[in-house]
């Protein structure tokens, strides 16, 4: 069994001051697999318009990033999660049609210390279906 993280933070789409998205992102309570009271959704487009999760990273180092989203056959087959690493943005694609309603690791990343937009969910994807932004969890061992 993995050791408990030495530091962790969870940012939900309803976390005041730590989630930002344009008016193009709707709010839904449709799925019971949601984290918290609701989640955000948007149609995929060939434009940036990401929803961002801001966090205060206590010190530079390697952190695990996990995402939570409700799954539905009508959700995106290749939702792009952007992680603002110390070496530049890295994008991980997640099939949001399955595996929802639980924390899913998208990898470990080198992050800088400070308060900034750490994880984004982009609408720029060739995948079909709504792109979902619900919650992220950032942890350090």
PDB file of C-alpha atoms in Angstrom:
ATOM      1  CA  UNK A   1       0.000   0.000   0.000  1.00  0.00           C
ATOM      2  CA  UNK A   2       1.301   3.442  -0.897  1.00  0.00           C
ATOM      3  CA  UNK A   3       2.297   5.773   1.903  1.00  0.00           C
ATOM      4  CA  UNK A   4      -0.080   8.591   2.699  1.00  0.00           C
ATOM      5  CA  UNK A   5       0.911  11.800   0.929  1.00  0.00           C
ATOM      6  CA  UNK A   6       2.897  14.327   2.936  1.00  0.00           C
ATOM      7  CA  UNK A   7       0.817  17.102   1.356  1.00  0.00           C
ATOM      8  CA  UNK A   8      -2.394  17.134  -0.659  1.00  0.00           C
ATOM      9  CA  UNK A   9      -4.963  19.620  -1.879  1.00  0.00           C
ATOM     10  CA  UNK A  10      -8.284  19.135  -3.644  1.00  0.00           C
ATOM     11  CA  UNK A  11      -9.792  21.816  -5.877  1.00  0.00           C
ATOM     12  CA  UNK A  12     -13.410  21.391  -6.973  1.00  0.00           C
ATOM     13  CA  UNK A  13     -15.092  23.437  -9.700  1.00  0.00           C
ATOM     14  CA  UNK A  14     -17.007  25.127  -6.861  1.00  0.00           C
ATOM     15  CA  UNK A  15     -13.899  26.010  -4.794  1.00  0.00           C
ATOM     16  CA  UNK A  16     -14.136  29.775  -4.346  1.00  0.00           C
ATOM     17  CA  UNK A  17     -11.256  31.686  -5.913  1.00  0.00           C
ATOM     18  CA  UNK A  18      -9.501  28.565  -7.193  1.00  0.00           C
ATOM     19  CA  UNK A  19     -11.542  27.658 -10.285  1.00  0.00           C
ATOM     20  CA  UNK A  20     -12.009  29.855 -13.338  1.00  0.00           C
ATOM     21  CA  UNK A  21     -13.876  29.174 -16.563  1.00  0.00           C
ATOM     22  CA  UNK A  22     -15.451  31.328 -19.252  1.00  0.00           C
ATOM     23  CA  UNK A  23     -19.196  31.714 -19.709  1.00  0.00           C
ATOM     24  CA  UNK A  24     -18.947  29.002 -22.400  1.00  0.00           C
ATOM     25  CA  UNK A  25     -18.710  26.405 -19.613  1.00  0.00           C
ATOM     26  CA  UNK A  26     -22.147  25.349 -18.343  1.00  0.00           C
ATOM     27  CA  UNK A  27     -22.935  23.945 -14.895  1.00  0.00           C
ATOM     28  CA  UNK A  28     -24.603  20.557 -14.416  1.00  0.00           C
ATOM     29  CA  UNK A  29     -25.831  18.239 -11.667  1.00  0.00           C
ATOM     30  CA  UNK A  30     -26.861  15.550 -14.177  1.00  0.00           C
ATOM     31  CA  UNK A  31     -24.495  12.773 -13.094  1.00  0.00           C
ATOM     32  CA  UNK A  32     -24.485  11.241  -9.617  1.00  0.00           C
ATOM     33  CA  UNK A  33     -20.757  10.505 -10.157  1.00  0.00           C
ATOM     34  CA  UNK A  34     -19.954  14.189  -9.665  1.00  0.00           C
ATOM     35  CA  UNK A  35     -17.516  15.480  -7.040  1.00  0.00           C
ATOM     36  CA  UNK A  36     -19.337  17.953  -4.816  1.00  0.00           C
ATOM     37  CA  UNK A  37     -22.641  19.538  -5.758  1.00  0.00           C
ATOM     38  CA  UNK A  38     -22.068  20.071  -9.495  1.00  0.00           C
ATOM     39  CA  UNK A  39     -19.557  20.113 -12.349  1.00  0.00           C
ATOM     40  CA  UNK A  40     -18.832  22.120 -15.485  1.00  0.00           C
ATOM     41  CA  UNK A  41     -19.163  21.080 -19.129  1.00  0.00           C
ATOM     42  CA  UNK A  42     -18.484  22.569 -22.558  1.00  0.00           C
ATOM     43  CA  UNK A  43     -18.600  21.560 -26.194  1.00  0.00           C
ATOM     44  CA  UNK A  44     -15.220  20.792 -27.769  1.00  0.00           C
ATOM     45  CA  UNK A  45     -13.942  23.576 -30.057  1.00  0.00           C
ATOM     46  CA  UNK A  46     -10.712  24.370 -31.899  1.00  0.00           C
ATOM     47  CA  UNK A  47      -9.876  27.121 -29.426  1.00  0.00           C
ATOM     48  CA  UNK A  48      -8.095  27.276 -26.093  1.00  0.00           C
ATOM     49  CA  UNK A  49     -10.747  28.446 -23.531  1.00  0.00           C
ATOM     50  CA  UNK A  50      -9.588  26.146 -20.696  1.00  0.00           C
ATOM     51  CA  UNK A  51     -11.127  25.835 -17.257  1.00  0.00           C
ATOM     52  CA  UNK A  52      -8.322  26.313 -14.697  1.00  0.00           C
ATOM     53  CA  UNK A  53      -7.735  24.939 -11.210  1.00  0.00           C
ATOM     54  CA  UNK A  54      -5.460  27.134  -9.099  1.00  0.00           C
ATOM     55  CA  UNK A  55      -3.510  25.786  -6.126  1.00  0.00           C
ATOM     56  CA  UNK A  56      -0.770  26.881  -3.763  1.00  0.00           C
ATOM     57  CA  UNK A  57       2.129  24.458  -4.214  1.00  0.00           C
ATOM     58  CA  UNK A  58       4.214  24.549  -0.990  1.00  0.00           C
ATOM     59  CA  UNK A  59       7.618  23.748  -2.521  1.00  0.00           C
ATOM     60  CA  UNK A  60       9.119  22.806  -5.861  1.00  0.00           C
ATOM     61  CA  UNK A  61       9.124  19.060  -6.461  1.00  0.00           C
ATOM     62  CA  UNK A  62       7.300  16.108  -7.973  1.00  0.00           C
ATOM     63  CA  UNK A  63       3.566  15.893  -7.415  1.00  0.00           C
ATOM     64  CA  UNK A  64       0.918  13.384  -8.426  1.00  0.00           C
ATOM     65  CA  UNK A  65      -2.051  14.885 -10.251  1.00  0.00           C
ATOM     66  CA  UNK A  66      -5.415  13.117 -10.108  1.00  0.00           C
ATOM     67  CA  UNK A  67      -8.646  14.120 -11.798  1.00  0.00           C
ATOM     68  CA  UNK A  68     -12.285  13.435 -10.932  1.00  0.00           C
ATOM     69  CA  UNK A  69     -15.063  13.569 -13.491  1.00  0.00           C
ATOM     70  CA  UNK A  70     -18.421  11.878 -13.954  1.00  0.00           C
ATOM     71  CA  UNK A  71     -18.355   9.401 -16.852  1.00  0.00           C
ATOM     72  CA  UNK A  72     -21.029   9.203 -19.514  1.00  0.00           C
ATOM     73  CA  UNK A  73     -21.110   7.788 -23.072  1.00  0.00           C
ATOM     74  CA  UNK A  74     -21.860  11.348 -24.265  1.00  0.00           C
ATOM     75  CA  UNK A  75     -18.754  12.855 -22.653  1.00  0.00           C
ATOM     76  CA  UNK A  76     -15.421  13.463 -24.347  1.00  0.00           C
ATOM     77  CA  UNK A  77     -13.347  10.610 -25.715  1.00  0.00           C
ATOM     78  CA  UNK A  78     -10.090  12.593 -25.458  1.00  0.00           C
ATOM     79  CA  UNK A  79     -10.380  15.419 -22.917  1.00  0.00           C
ATOM     80  CA  UNK A  80      -7.108  17.391 -22.697  1.00  0.00           C
ATOM     81  CA  UNK A  81      -5.854  18.088 -19.165  1.00  0.00           C
ATOM     82  CA  UNK A  82      -3.058  20.690 -19.145  1.00  0.00           C
ATOM     83  CA  UNK A  83      -0.538  20.557 -16.295  1.00  0.00           C
ATOM     84  CA  UNK A  84       1.619  23.672 -15.783  1.00  0.00           C
ATOM     85  CA  UNK A  85       4.901  21.899 -14.987  1.00  0.00           C
ATOM     86  CA  UNK A  86       8.195  23.574 -14.133  1.00  0.00           C
ATOM     87  CA  UNK A  87       9.360  22.734 -17.667  1.00  0.00           C
ATOM     88  CA  UNK A  88       6.265  24.060 -19.457  1.00  0.00           C
ATOM     89  CA  UNK A  89       2.746  22.847 -20.089  1.00  0.00           C
ATOM     90  CA  UNK A  90       2.186  19.109 -20.557  1.00  0.00           C
ATOM     91  CA  UNK A  91      -1.091  17.729 -21.870  1.00  0.00           C
ATOM     92  CA  UNK A  92      -2.614  14.390 -20.892  1.00  0.00           C
ATOM     93  CA  UNK A  93      -5.691  13.087 -22.718  1.00  0.00           C
ATOM     94  CA  UNK A  94      -8.419  11.306 -20.722  1.00  0.00           C
ATOM     95  CA  UNK A  95     -11.381   9.323 -22.043  1.00  0.00           C
ATOM     96  CA  UNK A  96     -14.253  10.755 -19.984  1.00  0.00           C
ATOM     97  CA  UNK A  97     -16.732   8.176 -21.303  1.00  0.00           C
ATOM     98  CA  UNK A  98     -15.595   5.646 -18.669  1.00  0.00           C
ATOM     99  CA  UNK A  99     -13.771   5.395 -15.340  1.00  0.00           C
ATOM    100  CA  UNK A 100     -15.568   8.334 -13.746  1.00  0.00           C
ATOM    101  CA  UNK A 101     -16.775   8.866 -10.220  1.00  0.00           C
ATOM    102  CA  UNK A 102     -13.319   8.199  -8.731  1.00  0.00           C
ATOM    103  CA  UNK A 103      -9.859   9.723  -8.565  1.00  0.00           C
ATOM    104  CA  UNK A 104      -7.775   8.851 -11.642  1.00  0.00           C
ATOM    105  CA  UNK A 105      -4.067   9.629 -11.770  1.00  0.00           C
ATOM    106  CA  UNK A 106      -2.894  11.381 -14.921  1.00  0.00           C
ATOM    107  CA  UNK A 107       0.739  11.174 -13.805  1.00  0.00           C
ATOM    108  CA  UNK A 108       3.495  12.720 -11.705  1.00  0.00           C
ATOM    109  CA  UNK A 109       4.806  16.133 -12.654  1.00  0.00           C
ATOM    110  CA  UNK A 110       7.551  18.526 -11.587  1.00  0.00           C
ATOM    111  CA  UNK A 111       5.821  21.633 -10.227  1.00  0.00           C
ATOM    112  CA  UNK A 112       7.125  25.016  -9.117  1.00  0.00           C
ATOM    113  CA  UNK A 113       6.297  26.466  -5.704  1.00  0.00           C
ATOM    114  CA  UNK A 114       3.692  29.215  -5.519  1.00  0.00           C
ATOM    115  CA  UNK A 115       0.038  29.974  -6.198  1.00  0.00           C
ATOM    116  CA  UNK A 116      -0.919  29.617  -9.839  1.00  0.00           C
ATOM    117  CA  UNK A 117      -3.151  27.809 -12.332  1.00  0.00           C
ATOM    118  CA  UNK A 118      -1.762  24.281 -12.004  1.00  0.00           C
ATOM    119  CA  UNK A 119      -4.254  22.153 -13.954  1.00  0.00           C
ATOM    120  CA  UNK A 120      -6.501  23.150 -16.837  1.00  0.00           C
ATOM    121  CA  UNK A 121      -9.146  21.321 -18.831  1.00  0.00           C
ATOM    122  CA  UNK A 122      -9.060  22.436 -22.453  1.00  0.00           C
ATOM    123  CA  UNK A 123     -11.879  22.395 -24.999  1.00  0.00           C
ATOM    124  CA  UNK A 124      -9.370  22.014 -27.856  1.00  0.00           C
ATOM    125  CA  UNK A 125      -9.736  18.357 -28.778  1.00  0.00           C
ATOM    126  CA  UNK A 126     -10.625  16.217 -31.757  1.00  0.00           C
ATOM    127  CA  UNK A 127     -12.559  14.004 -29.345  1.00  0.00           C
ATOM    128  CA  UNK A 128     -16.340  14.083 -29.428  1.00  0.00           C
ATOM    129  CA  UNK A 129     -18.765  14.786 -26.596  1.00  0.00           C
ATOM    130  CA  UNK A 130     -18.859  17.314 -23.765  1.00  0.00           C
ATOM    131  CA  UNK A 131     -15.555  18.150 -22.060  1.00  0.00           C
ATOM    132  CA  UNK A 132     -16.029  17.870 -18.287  1.00  0.00           C
ATOM    133  CA  UNK A 133     -14.283  19.867 -15.537  1.00  0.00           C
ATOM    134  CA  UNK A 134     -15.123  18.663 -12.025  1.00  0.00           C
ATOM    135  CA  UNK A 135     -12.215  18.358  -9.557  1.00  0.00           C
ATOM    136  CA  UNK A 136      -8.460  17.807  -9.285  1.00  0.00           C
ATOM    137  CA  UNK A 137      -6.275  16.543  -6.460  1.00  0.00           C
ATOM    138  CA  UNK A 138      -2.576  17.345  -6.218  1.00  0.00           C
ATOM    139  CA  UNK A 139      -0.429  15.313  -3.812  1.00  0.00           C
ATOM    140  CA  UNK A 140       3.219  14.982  -2.797  1.00  0.00           C
ATOM    141  CA  UNK A 141       4.648  11.836  -1.211  1.00  0.00           C
TER     142      UNK A 141
END
